Coordinates of C-alpha atoms (C1' of nucleotides) in Angstrom, one line a residue:
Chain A
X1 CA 116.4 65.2 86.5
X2 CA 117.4 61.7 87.1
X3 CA 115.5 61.1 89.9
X4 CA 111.8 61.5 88.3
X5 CA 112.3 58.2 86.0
X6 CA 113.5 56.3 89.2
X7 CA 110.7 57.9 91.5
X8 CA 107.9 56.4 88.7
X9 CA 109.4 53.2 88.5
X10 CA 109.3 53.0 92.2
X11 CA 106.0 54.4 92.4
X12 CA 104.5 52.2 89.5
X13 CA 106.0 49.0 91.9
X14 CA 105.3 49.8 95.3
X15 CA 101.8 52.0 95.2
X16 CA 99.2 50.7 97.6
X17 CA 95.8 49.6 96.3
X18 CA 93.9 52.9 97.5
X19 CA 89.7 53.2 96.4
X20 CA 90.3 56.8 94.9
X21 CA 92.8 55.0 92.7
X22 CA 90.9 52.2 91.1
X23 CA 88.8 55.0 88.8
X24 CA 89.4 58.3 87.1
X25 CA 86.5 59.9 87.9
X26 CA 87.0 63.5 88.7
X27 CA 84.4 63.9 91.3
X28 CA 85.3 60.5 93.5
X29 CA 88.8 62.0 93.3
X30 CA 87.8 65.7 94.7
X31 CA 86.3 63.5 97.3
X32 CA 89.6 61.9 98.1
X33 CA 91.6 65.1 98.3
X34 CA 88.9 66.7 100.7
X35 CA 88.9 63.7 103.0
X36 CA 92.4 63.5 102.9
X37 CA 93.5 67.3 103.6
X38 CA 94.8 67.4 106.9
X39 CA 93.7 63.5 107.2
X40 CA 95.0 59.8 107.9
X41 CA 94.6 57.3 104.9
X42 CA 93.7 54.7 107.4
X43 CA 91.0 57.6 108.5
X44 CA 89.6 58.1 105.3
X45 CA 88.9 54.7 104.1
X46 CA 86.2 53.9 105.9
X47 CA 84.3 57.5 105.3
X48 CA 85.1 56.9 101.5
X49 CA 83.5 54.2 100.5
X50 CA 80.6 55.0 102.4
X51 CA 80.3 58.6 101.1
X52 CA 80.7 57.6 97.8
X53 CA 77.8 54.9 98.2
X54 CA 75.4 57.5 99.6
X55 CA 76.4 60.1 97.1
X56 CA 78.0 58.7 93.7
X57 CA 77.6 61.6 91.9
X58 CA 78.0 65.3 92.1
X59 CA 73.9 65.7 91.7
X60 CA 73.1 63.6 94.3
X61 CA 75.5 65.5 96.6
X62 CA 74.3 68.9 95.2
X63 CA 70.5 67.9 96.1
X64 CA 71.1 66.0 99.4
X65 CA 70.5 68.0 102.9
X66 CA 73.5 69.8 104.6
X67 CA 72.3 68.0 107.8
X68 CA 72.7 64.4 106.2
X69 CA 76.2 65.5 104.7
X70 CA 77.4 66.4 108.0
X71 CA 76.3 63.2 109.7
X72 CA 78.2 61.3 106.9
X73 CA 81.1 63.5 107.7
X74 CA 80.5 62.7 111.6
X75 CA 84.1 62.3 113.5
X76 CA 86.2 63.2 110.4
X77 CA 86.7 66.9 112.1
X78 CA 87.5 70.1 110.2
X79 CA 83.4 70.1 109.2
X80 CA 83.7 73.0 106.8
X81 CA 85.4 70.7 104.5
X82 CA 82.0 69.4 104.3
X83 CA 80.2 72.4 104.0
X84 CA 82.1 73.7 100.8
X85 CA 82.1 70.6 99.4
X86 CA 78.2 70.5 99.7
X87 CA 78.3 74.1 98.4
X88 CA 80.5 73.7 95.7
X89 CA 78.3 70.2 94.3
X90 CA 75.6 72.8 93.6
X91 CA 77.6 75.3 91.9
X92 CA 78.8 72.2 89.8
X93 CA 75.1 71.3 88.9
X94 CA 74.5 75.2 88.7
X95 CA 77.3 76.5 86.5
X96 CA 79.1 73.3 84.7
X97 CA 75.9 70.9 84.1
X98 CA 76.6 68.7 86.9
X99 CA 80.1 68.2 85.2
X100 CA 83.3 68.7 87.1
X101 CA 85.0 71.4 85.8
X102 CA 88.4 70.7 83.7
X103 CA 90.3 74.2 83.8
X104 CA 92.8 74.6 86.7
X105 CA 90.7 77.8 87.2
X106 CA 87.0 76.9 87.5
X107 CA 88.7 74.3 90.0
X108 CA 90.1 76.3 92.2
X109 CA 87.4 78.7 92.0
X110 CA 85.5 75.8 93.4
X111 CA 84.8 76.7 97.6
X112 CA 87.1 74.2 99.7
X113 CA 89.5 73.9 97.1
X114 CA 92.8 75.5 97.4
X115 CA 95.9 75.7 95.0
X116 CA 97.1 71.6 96.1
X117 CA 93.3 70.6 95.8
X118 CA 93.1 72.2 92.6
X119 CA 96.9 70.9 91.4
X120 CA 95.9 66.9 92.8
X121 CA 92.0 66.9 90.7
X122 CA 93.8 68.7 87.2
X123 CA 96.8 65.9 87.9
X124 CA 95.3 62.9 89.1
X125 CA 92.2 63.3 87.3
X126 CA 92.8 64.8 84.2
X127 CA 96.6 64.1 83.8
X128 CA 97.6 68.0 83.8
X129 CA 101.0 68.6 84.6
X130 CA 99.7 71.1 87.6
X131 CA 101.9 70.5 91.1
X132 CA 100.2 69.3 94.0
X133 CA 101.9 70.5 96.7
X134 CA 100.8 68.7 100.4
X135 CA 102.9 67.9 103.4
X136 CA 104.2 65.1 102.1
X137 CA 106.1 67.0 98.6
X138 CA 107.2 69.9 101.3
X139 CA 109.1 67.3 103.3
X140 CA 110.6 64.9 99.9
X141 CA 111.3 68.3 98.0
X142 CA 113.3 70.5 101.3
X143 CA 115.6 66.9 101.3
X144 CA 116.3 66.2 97.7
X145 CA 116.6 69.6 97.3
X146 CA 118.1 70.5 100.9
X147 CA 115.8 73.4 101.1
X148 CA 116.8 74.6 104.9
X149 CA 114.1 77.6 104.6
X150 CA 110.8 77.6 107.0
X151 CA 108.3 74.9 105.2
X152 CA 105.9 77.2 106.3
X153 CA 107.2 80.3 104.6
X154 CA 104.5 80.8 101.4
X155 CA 107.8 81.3 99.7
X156 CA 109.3 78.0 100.1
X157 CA 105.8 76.5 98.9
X158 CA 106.0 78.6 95.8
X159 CA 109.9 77.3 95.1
X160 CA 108.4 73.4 95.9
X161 CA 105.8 74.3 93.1
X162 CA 108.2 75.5 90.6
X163 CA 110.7 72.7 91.2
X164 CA 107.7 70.0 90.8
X165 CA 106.4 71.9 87.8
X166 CA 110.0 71.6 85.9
X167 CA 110.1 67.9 86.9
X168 CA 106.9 67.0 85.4
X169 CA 107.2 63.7 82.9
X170 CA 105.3 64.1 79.7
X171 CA 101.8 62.2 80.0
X172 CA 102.7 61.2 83.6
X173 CA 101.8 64.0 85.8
X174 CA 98.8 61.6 87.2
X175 CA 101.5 59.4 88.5
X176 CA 104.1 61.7 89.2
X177 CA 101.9 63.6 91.9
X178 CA 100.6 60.8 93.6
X179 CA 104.5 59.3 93.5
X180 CA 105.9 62.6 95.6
X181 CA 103.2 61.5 97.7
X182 CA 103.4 58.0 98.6
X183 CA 107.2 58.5 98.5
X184 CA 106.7 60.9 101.7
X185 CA 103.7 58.7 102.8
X186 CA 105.6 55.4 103.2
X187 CA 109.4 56.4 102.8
X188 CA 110.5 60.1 102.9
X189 CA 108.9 60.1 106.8
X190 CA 108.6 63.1 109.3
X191 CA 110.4 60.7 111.6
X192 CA 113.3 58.6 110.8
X193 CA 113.4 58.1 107.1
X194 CA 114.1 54.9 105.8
X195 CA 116.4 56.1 103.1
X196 CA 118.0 53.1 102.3
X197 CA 114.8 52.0 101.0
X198 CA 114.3 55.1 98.8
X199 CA 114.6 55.3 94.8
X200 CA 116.2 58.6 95.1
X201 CA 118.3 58.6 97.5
X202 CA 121.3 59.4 95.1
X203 CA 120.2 62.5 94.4
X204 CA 119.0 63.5 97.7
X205 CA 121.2 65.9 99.1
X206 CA 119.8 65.7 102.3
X207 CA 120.9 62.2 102.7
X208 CA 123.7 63.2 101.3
X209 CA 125.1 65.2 103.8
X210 CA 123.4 63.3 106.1
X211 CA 120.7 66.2 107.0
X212 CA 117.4 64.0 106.4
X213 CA 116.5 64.0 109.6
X214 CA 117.2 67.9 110.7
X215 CA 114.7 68.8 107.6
X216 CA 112.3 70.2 106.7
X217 CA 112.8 72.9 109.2
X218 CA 109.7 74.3 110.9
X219 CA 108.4 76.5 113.6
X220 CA 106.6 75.2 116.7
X221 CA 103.3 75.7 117.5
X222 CA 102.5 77.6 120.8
X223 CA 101.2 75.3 123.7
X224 CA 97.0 74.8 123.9
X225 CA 95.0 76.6 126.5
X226 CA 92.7 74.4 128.4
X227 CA 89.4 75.4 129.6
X228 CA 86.2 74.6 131.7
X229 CA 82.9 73.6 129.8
X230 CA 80.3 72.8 131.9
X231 CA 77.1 70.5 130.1
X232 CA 73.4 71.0 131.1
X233 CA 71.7 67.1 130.9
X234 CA 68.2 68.0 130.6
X235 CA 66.1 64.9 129.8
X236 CA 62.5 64.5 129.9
X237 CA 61.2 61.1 129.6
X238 CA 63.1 59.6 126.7
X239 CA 63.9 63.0 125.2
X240 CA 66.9 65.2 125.4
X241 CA 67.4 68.7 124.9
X242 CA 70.1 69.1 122.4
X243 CA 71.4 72.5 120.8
X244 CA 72.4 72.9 117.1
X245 CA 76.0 74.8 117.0
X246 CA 75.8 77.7 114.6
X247 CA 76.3 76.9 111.3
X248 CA 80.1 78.9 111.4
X249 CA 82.9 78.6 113.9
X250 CA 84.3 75.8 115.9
X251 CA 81.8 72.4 115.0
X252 CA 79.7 74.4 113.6
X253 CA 76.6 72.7 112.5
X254 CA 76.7 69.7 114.3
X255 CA 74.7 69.2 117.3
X256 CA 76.2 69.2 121.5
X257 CA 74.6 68.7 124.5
X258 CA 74.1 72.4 125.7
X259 CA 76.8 73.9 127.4
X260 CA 79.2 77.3 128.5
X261 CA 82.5 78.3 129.5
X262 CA 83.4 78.8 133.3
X263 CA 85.0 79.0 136.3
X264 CA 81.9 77.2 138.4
X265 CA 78.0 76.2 138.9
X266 CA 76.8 79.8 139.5
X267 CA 78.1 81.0 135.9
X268 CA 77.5 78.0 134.5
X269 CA 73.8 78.8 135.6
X270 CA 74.2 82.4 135.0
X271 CA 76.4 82.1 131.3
X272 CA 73.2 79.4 130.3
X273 CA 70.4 81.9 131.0
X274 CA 72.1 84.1 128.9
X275 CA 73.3 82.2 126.2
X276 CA 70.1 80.1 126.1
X277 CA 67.2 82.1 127.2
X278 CA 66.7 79.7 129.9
X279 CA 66.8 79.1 134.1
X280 CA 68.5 75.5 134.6
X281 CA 69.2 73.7 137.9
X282 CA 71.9 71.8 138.6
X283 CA 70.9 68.4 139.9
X284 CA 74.1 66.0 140.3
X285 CA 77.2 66.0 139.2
X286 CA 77.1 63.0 136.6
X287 CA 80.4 62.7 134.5
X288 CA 83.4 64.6 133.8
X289 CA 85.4 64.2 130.7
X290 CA 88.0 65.4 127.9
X291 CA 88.3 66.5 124.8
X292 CA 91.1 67.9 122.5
X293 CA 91.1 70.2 119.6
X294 CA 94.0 70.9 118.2
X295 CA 94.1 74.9 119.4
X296 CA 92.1 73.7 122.4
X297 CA 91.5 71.9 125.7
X298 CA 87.7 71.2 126.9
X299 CA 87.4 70.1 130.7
X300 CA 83.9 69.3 130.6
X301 CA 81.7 69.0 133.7
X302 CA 78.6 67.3 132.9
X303 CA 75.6 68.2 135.5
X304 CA 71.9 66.5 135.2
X305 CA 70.2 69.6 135.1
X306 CA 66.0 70.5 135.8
X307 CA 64.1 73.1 134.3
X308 CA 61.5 75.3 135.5
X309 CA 58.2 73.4 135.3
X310 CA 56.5 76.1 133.2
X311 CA 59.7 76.8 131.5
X312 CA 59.0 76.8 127.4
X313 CA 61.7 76.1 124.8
X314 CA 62.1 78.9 122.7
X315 CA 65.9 79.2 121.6
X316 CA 65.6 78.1 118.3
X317 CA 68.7 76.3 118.0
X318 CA 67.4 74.1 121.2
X319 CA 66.2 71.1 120.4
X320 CA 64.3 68.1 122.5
X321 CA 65.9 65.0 120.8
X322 CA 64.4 61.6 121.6
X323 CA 67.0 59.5 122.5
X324 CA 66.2 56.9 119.7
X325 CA 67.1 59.5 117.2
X326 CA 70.2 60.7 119.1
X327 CA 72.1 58.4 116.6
X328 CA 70.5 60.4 113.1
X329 CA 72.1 63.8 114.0
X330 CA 75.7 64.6 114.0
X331 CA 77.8 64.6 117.0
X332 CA 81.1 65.3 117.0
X333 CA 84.3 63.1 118.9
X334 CA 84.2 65.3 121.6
X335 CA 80.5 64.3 122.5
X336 CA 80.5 60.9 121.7
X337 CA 81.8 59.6 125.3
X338 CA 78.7 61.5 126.8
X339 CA 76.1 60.2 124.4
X340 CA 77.3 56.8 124.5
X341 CA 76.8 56.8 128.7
X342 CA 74.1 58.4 128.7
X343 CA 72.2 55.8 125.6
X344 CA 74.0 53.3 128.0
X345 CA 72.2 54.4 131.0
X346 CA 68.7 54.2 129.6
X347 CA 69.2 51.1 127.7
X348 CA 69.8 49.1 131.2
X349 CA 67.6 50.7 133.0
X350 CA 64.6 50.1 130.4
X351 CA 65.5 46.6 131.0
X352 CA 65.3 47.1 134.5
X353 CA 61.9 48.2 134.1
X354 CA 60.9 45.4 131.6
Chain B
dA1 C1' 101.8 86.5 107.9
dA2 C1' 99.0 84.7 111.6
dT3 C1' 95.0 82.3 113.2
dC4 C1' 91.3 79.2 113.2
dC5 C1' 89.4 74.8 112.2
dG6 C1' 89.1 68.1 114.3
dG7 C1' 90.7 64.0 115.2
dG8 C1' 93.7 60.3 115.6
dG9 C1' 98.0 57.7 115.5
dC10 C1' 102.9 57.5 116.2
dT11 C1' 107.1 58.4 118.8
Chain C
dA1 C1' 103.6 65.4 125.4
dG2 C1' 104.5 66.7 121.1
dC3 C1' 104.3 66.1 116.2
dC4 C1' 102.1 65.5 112.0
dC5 C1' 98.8 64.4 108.6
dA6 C1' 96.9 64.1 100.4
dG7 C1' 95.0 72.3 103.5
dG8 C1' 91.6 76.2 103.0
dA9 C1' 89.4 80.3 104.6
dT10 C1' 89.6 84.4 107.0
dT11 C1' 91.6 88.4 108.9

DNA sequence: AATCCGGGGCT
DNA sequence: AGCCCAGGATT
């Protein structure tokens, strides 16, 4: 294969300077490859180095609270990458010694890690010739190789695989996976390709038959439904009553000002008694904002809300929250707008007072 | 095989 | 307004 030699060369010329790449350290890497599934390099970066500060090795991960994890992982979204990660650093300290594993299958029998996670550590890390097979190979491979199937099709992934595995260089497979990569990363793009900046181009039959930009082929994803979340702004004094999201599902984990699905105040009212345990009453109407998941739409209509008087908080997942420690517990995006008002509002009005 | 799970940047 | 990103787990 003719191409591989040229795809090195170009690779071993043109890499970017990347933090995961300046060591060999199999546990900074797995770190890497977590942040980066379904992630931005320019996303990651700045969680990295930080992450990597606050837990350098796998024991320190394995022994630090899930709570403190998550707020390191605050606003980097799909949260249960967190959660097996923490999970799987104690199973490292548990069952390899605090060592990261070196088999392709105590890898992937790691939780969080998948057959690419697994093929990127064993490659990148170790210098296995195991294919690692993201977005990014998908879209280089279905053009050099003018694969017209459904990307999405496990069968197609399975062909990628066995194509990469035959194209392996002796003793390179460390560069030769992150080379697919950066190839779809900075040249081979979703978007108009800039092919006559590629190394392989010759033996891309995709550009060949001038195809680069109808591939890879791939279904749509049906349209996202939208709905009403209304938000219950209970302060007393300089607390806040904040509720802990259960620890599986959308978010789970992280905390959210306390909140339903529906249609208006009375079941907002209604839905909250139920779901909390506890009588609120809507005072004004204070802010209205948006969030989007990727499945889903939040409306969310943001009341200051009273309690009962003799009310008692007994929901265990309810929480009064000071506002100075509002900024210790993680939050995801689609709270953020609401916290920072609402710290916003205090602040200037304690100056008022002082 | 289909669905769920975040968030952000680009077109 | 879509599309896509260094995907994995669950059903």
């Amino acid at each position: 294969m003719d191409w591989v030699k040229l795809l090195l060369n170009w690779y071993l010329e043109n890499k970017r300077d990347l933090p995961w790449r300046r060591q060999k350290d199999a546990y900074a890497i797995w770190i890497s490859e977590i942040m980066l599934q379904q992630t931005r390099v320019d996303t990651v970066l700045a969680y990295y180095t930080r992450f990597l500060e606050r837990f350098p090795t796998v024991r320190d991960l394995a022994q630090a609270d899930i709570d403190e994890v998550l707020k390191y992982w605050e606003g980097l979204g799909y949260y249960t990458r967190a959660k097996n990660m923490h999970k799987a650093a104690g199973e490292i300290v548990r069952h390899h010694q605090g060592v990261f594993p070196q088999t392709y299958r105590e890898v992937l029998a790691l939780p969080g890690i998948g057959p690419y996670t697994a093929g990127a550590v064993m490659s990148i890390a170790y210098n296995q010739p195991y294919p690692a097979v993201d977005g990014n190979v998908l879209r280089v491979m279905s053009r050099l190789y003018l694969l017209k199937k459904d990307i999405s099709q496990p069968a197609v992934k399975k062909e990628v695989e066995n194509l990469v595995k035959q194209a392996f260089p002796a003793e390179q497979a460390c560069d030769f996976t992150q080379a697919l990569i950066e190839l779809g990363a900075l040249v081979c793009l979703p978007t108009a390709p800039k092919c006559f900046g590629c190394p392989i181009r010759q033996d891309c039959k995709a550009f060949q038959e001038n195809l680069q930009n109808a591939l890879p082929s791939k279904q749509k994803k049906p349209a996202r439904k939208s709905v009403i979340r209304y938000i219950a702004l209970i302060q007393q004094g300089d607390r806040i009553l904040m509720n802990k999201r259960p620890a599986d599902g959308l978010l789970g984990g992280l905390w959210e000002f306390p909140g339903v699905e529906g249609k208006n105040k009375k079941e907002f009212c209604e839905k909250f008694k139920i779901k909390y345990g506890v009588d609120i009453f809507p005072d004004s109407h204070w802010m209205d904002t948006k969030h989007e998941f990727t499945h889903l739409i939040w409306e969310m209509k943001i009341y200051r809300c009273r309690l009962d008087p003799a009310e008692t908080i007994k929901e265990t997942r309810l929480q009064w929250i000071p506002l100075q420690e509002l900024n210790t517990i993680a939050i995801p995006t689609a709270f953020q707008k609401i916290k920072n008002t609402l710290l916003n509002t205090n602040s200037s009005r304690g100056r008022f007072l002082t």
